PDB file of C-alpha atoms in Angstrom:
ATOM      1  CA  UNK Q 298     105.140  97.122 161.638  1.00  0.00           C
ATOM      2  CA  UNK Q 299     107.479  97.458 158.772  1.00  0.00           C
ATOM      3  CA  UNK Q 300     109.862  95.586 156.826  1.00  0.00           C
ATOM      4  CA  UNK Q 301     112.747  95.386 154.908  1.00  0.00           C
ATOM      5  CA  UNK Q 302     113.413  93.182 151.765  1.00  0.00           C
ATOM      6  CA  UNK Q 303     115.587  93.109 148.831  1.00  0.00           C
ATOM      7  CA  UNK Q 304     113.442  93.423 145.808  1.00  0.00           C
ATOM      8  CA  UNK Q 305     114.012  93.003 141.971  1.00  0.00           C
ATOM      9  CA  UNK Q 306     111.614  92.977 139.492  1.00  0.00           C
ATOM     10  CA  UNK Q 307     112.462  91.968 136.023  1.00  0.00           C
ATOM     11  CA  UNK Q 308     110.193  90.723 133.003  1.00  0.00           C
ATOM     12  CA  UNK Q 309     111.277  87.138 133.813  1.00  0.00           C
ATOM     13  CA  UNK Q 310     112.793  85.066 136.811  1.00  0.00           C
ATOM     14  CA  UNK Q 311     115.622  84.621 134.877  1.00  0.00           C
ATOM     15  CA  UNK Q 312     116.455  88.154 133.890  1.00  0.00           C
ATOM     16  CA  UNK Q 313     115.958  89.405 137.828  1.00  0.00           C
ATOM     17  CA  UNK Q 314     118.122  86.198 138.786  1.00  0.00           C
ATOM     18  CA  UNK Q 315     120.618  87.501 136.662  1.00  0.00           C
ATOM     19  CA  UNK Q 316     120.973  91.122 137.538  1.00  0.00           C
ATOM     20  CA  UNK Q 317     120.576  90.310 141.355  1.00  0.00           C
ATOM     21  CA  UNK Q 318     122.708  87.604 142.045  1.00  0.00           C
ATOM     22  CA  UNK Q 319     125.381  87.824 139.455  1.00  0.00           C
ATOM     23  CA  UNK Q 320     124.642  92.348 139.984  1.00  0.00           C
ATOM     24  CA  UNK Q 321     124.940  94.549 142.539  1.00  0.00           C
ATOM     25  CA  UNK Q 322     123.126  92.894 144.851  1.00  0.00           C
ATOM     26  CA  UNK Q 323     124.611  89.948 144.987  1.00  0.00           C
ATOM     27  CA  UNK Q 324     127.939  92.033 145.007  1.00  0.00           C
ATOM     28  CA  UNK Q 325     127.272  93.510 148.311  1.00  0.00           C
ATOM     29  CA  UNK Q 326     125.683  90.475 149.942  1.00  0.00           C
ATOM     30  CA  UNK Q 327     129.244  88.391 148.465  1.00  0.00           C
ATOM     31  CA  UNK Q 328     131.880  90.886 149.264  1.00  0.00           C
ATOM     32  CA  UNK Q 329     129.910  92.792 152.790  1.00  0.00           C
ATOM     33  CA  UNK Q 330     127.388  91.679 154.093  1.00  0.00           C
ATOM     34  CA  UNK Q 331     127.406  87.971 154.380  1.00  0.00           C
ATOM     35  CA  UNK Q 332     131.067  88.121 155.986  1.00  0.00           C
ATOM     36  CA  UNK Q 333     129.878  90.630 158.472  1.00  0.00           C
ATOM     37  CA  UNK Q 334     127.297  88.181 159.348  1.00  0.00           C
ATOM     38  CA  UNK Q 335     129.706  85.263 159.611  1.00  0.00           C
ATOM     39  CA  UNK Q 336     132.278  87.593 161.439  1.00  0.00           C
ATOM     40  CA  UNK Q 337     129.665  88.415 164.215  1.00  0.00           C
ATOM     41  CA  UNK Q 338     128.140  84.547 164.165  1.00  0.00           C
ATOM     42  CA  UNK Q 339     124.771  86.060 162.397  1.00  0.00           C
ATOM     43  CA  UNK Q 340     124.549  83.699 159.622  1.00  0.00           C
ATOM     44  CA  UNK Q 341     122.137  81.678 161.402  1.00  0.00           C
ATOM     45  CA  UNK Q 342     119.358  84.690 161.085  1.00  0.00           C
ATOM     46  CA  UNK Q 343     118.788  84.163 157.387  1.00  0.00           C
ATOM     47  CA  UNK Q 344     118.876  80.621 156.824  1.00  0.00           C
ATOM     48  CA  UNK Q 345     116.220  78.958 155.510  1.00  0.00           C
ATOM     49  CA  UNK Q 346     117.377  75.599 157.551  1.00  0.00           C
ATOM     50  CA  UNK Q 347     119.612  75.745 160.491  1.00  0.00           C
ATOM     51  CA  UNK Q 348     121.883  73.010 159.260  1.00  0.00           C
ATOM     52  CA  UNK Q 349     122.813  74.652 155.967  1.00  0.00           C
ATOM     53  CA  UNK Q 350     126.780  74.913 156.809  1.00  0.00           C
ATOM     54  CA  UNK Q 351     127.569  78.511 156.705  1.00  0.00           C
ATOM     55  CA  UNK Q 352     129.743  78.537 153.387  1.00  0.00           C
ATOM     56  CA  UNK Q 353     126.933  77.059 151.514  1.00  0.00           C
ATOM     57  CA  UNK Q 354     125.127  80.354 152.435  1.00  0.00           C
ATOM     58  CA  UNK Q 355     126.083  83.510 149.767  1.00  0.00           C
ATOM     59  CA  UNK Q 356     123.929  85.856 147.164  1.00  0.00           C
ATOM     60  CA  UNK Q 357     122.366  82.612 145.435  1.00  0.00           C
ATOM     61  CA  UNK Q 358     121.199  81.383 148.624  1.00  0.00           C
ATOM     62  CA  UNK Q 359     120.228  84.313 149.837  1.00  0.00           C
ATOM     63  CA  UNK Q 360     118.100  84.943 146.301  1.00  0.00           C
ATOM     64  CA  UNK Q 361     116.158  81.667 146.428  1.00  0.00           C
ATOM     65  CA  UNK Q 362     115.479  81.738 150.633  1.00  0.00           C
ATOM     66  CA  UNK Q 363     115.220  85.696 151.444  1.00  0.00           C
ATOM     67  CA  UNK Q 364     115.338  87.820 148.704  1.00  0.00           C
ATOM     68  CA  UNK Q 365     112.029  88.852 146.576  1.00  0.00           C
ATOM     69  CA  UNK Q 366     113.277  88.647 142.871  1.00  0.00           C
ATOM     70  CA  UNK Q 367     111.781  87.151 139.842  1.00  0.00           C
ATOM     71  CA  UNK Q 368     109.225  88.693 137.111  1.00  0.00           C
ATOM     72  CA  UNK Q 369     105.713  90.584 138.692  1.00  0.00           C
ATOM     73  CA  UNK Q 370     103.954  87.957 139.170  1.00  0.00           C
ATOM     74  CA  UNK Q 371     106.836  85.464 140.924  1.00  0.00           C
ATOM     75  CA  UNK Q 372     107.550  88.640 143.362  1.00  0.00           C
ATOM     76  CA  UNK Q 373     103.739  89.166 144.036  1.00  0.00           C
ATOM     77  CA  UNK Q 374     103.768  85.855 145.113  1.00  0.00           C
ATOM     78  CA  UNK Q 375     106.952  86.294 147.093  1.00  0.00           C
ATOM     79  CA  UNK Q 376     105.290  88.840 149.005  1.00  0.00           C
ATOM     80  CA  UNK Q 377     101.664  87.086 149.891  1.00  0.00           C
ATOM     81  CA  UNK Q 378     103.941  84.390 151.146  1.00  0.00           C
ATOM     82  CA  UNK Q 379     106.282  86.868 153.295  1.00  0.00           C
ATOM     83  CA  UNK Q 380     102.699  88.123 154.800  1.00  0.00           C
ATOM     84  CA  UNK Q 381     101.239  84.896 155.434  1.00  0.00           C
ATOM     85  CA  UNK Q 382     104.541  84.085 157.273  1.00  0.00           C
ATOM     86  CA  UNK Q 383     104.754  86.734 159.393  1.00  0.00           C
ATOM     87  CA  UNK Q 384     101.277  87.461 160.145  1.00  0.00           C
ATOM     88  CA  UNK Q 385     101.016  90.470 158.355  1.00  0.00           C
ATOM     89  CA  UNK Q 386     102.940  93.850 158.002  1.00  0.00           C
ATOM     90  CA  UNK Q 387     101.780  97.767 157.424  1.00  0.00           C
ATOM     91  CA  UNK Q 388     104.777  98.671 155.371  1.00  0.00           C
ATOM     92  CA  UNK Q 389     107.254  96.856 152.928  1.00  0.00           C
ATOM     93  CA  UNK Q 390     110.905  99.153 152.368  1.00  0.00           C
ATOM     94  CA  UNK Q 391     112.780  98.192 149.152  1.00  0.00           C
ATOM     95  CA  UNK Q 392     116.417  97.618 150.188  1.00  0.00           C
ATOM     96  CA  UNK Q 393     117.961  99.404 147.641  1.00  0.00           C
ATOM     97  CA  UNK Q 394     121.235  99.181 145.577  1.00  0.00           C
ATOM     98  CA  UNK Q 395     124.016 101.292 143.439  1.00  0.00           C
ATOM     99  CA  UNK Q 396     122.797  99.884 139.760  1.00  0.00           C
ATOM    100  CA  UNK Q 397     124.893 102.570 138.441  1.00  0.00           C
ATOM    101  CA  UNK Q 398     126.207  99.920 136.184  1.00  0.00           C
ATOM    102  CA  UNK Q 399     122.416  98.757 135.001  1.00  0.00           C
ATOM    103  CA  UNK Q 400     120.491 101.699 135.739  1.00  0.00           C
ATOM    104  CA  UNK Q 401     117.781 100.990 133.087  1.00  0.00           C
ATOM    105  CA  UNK Q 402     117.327  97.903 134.793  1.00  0.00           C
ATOM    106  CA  UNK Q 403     116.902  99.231 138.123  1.00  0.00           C
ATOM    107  CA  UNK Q 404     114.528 101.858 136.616  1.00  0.00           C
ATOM    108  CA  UNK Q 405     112.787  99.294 135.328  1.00  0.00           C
ATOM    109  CA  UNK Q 406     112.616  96.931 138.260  1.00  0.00           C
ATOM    110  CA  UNK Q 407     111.072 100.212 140.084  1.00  0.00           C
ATOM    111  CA  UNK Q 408     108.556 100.176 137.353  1.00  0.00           C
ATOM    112  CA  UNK Q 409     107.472  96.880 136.980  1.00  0.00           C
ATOM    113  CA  UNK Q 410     107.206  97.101 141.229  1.00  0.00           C
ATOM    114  CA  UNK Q 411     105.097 100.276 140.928  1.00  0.00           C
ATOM    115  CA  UNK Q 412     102.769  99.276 137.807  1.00  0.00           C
ATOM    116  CA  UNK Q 413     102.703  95.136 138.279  1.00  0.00           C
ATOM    117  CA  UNK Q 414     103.470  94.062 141.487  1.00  0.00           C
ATOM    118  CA  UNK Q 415     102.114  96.586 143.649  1.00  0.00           C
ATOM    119  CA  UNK Q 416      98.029  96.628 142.076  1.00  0.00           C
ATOM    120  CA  UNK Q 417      98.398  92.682 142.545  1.00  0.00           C
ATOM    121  CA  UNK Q 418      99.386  92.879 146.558  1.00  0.00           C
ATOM    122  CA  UNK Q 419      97.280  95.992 146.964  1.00  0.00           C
ATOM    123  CA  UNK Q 420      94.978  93.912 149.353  1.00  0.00           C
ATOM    124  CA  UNK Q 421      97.741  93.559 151.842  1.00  0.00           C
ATOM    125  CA  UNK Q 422      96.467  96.200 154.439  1.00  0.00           C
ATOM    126  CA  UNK Q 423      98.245  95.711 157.291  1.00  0.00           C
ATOM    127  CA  UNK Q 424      94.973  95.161 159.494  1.00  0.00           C
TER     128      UNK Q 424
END
């Protein structure tokens, strides 16, 4: 089966906390997505603990419990984990974003996901 994550890869944890949380991505989660989630009673879905109250729940959150950010080797290990968890998957989609405003950033984040991250979870068949 196949799954979707947000993914940004940066050459440190800091630097892809940085342009995803305080970026675009964390843009859209703040300002649509989270509110549509809270509007429909969805919020539930992504926490990492049922009892988190629902305002404590926004792009940081979302970075440190769901999202698979950090430097090549923090979002290789992001994504053994996300296996492990769910048994397995065939495909992983990147959940992409408008870094208009960083492009060489996002270029690079593609990079670094291409050349780093993707030899080091190569294993990860899907079988």
């Amino acid at each position: 089966w196949r799954m979707v994550r947000e993914i940004f890869v940066a050459d440190t944890d800091e630097e892809a906390w940085e342009l995803s949380v305080n970026g675009e991505m964390g843009r859209m989660m703040n300002e649509y997505f989270l509110p549509l989630l809270k509007a429909f009673g969805f919020t539930d879905f992504i926490k990492a603990d049922a009892s988190t109250p629902d305002d404590q729940v926004d792009a940081a959150y979302c970075a440190e419990h769901n999202w698979l950010i950090g430097s090549p080797q923090t979002v290789a290990e992001k994504i053994e984990k996300v296996y492990a968890d769910t048994g397995g998957f065939g495909v992983l989609l990147l959940f992409g974003f408008d870094y208009l405003e960083h492009e060489p950033a996002w270029k690079r984040s593609l990079e670094l996901l291409a050349k780093d991250v993707m030899p080091r979870v190569a294993h990860l068949t899907g079988e």
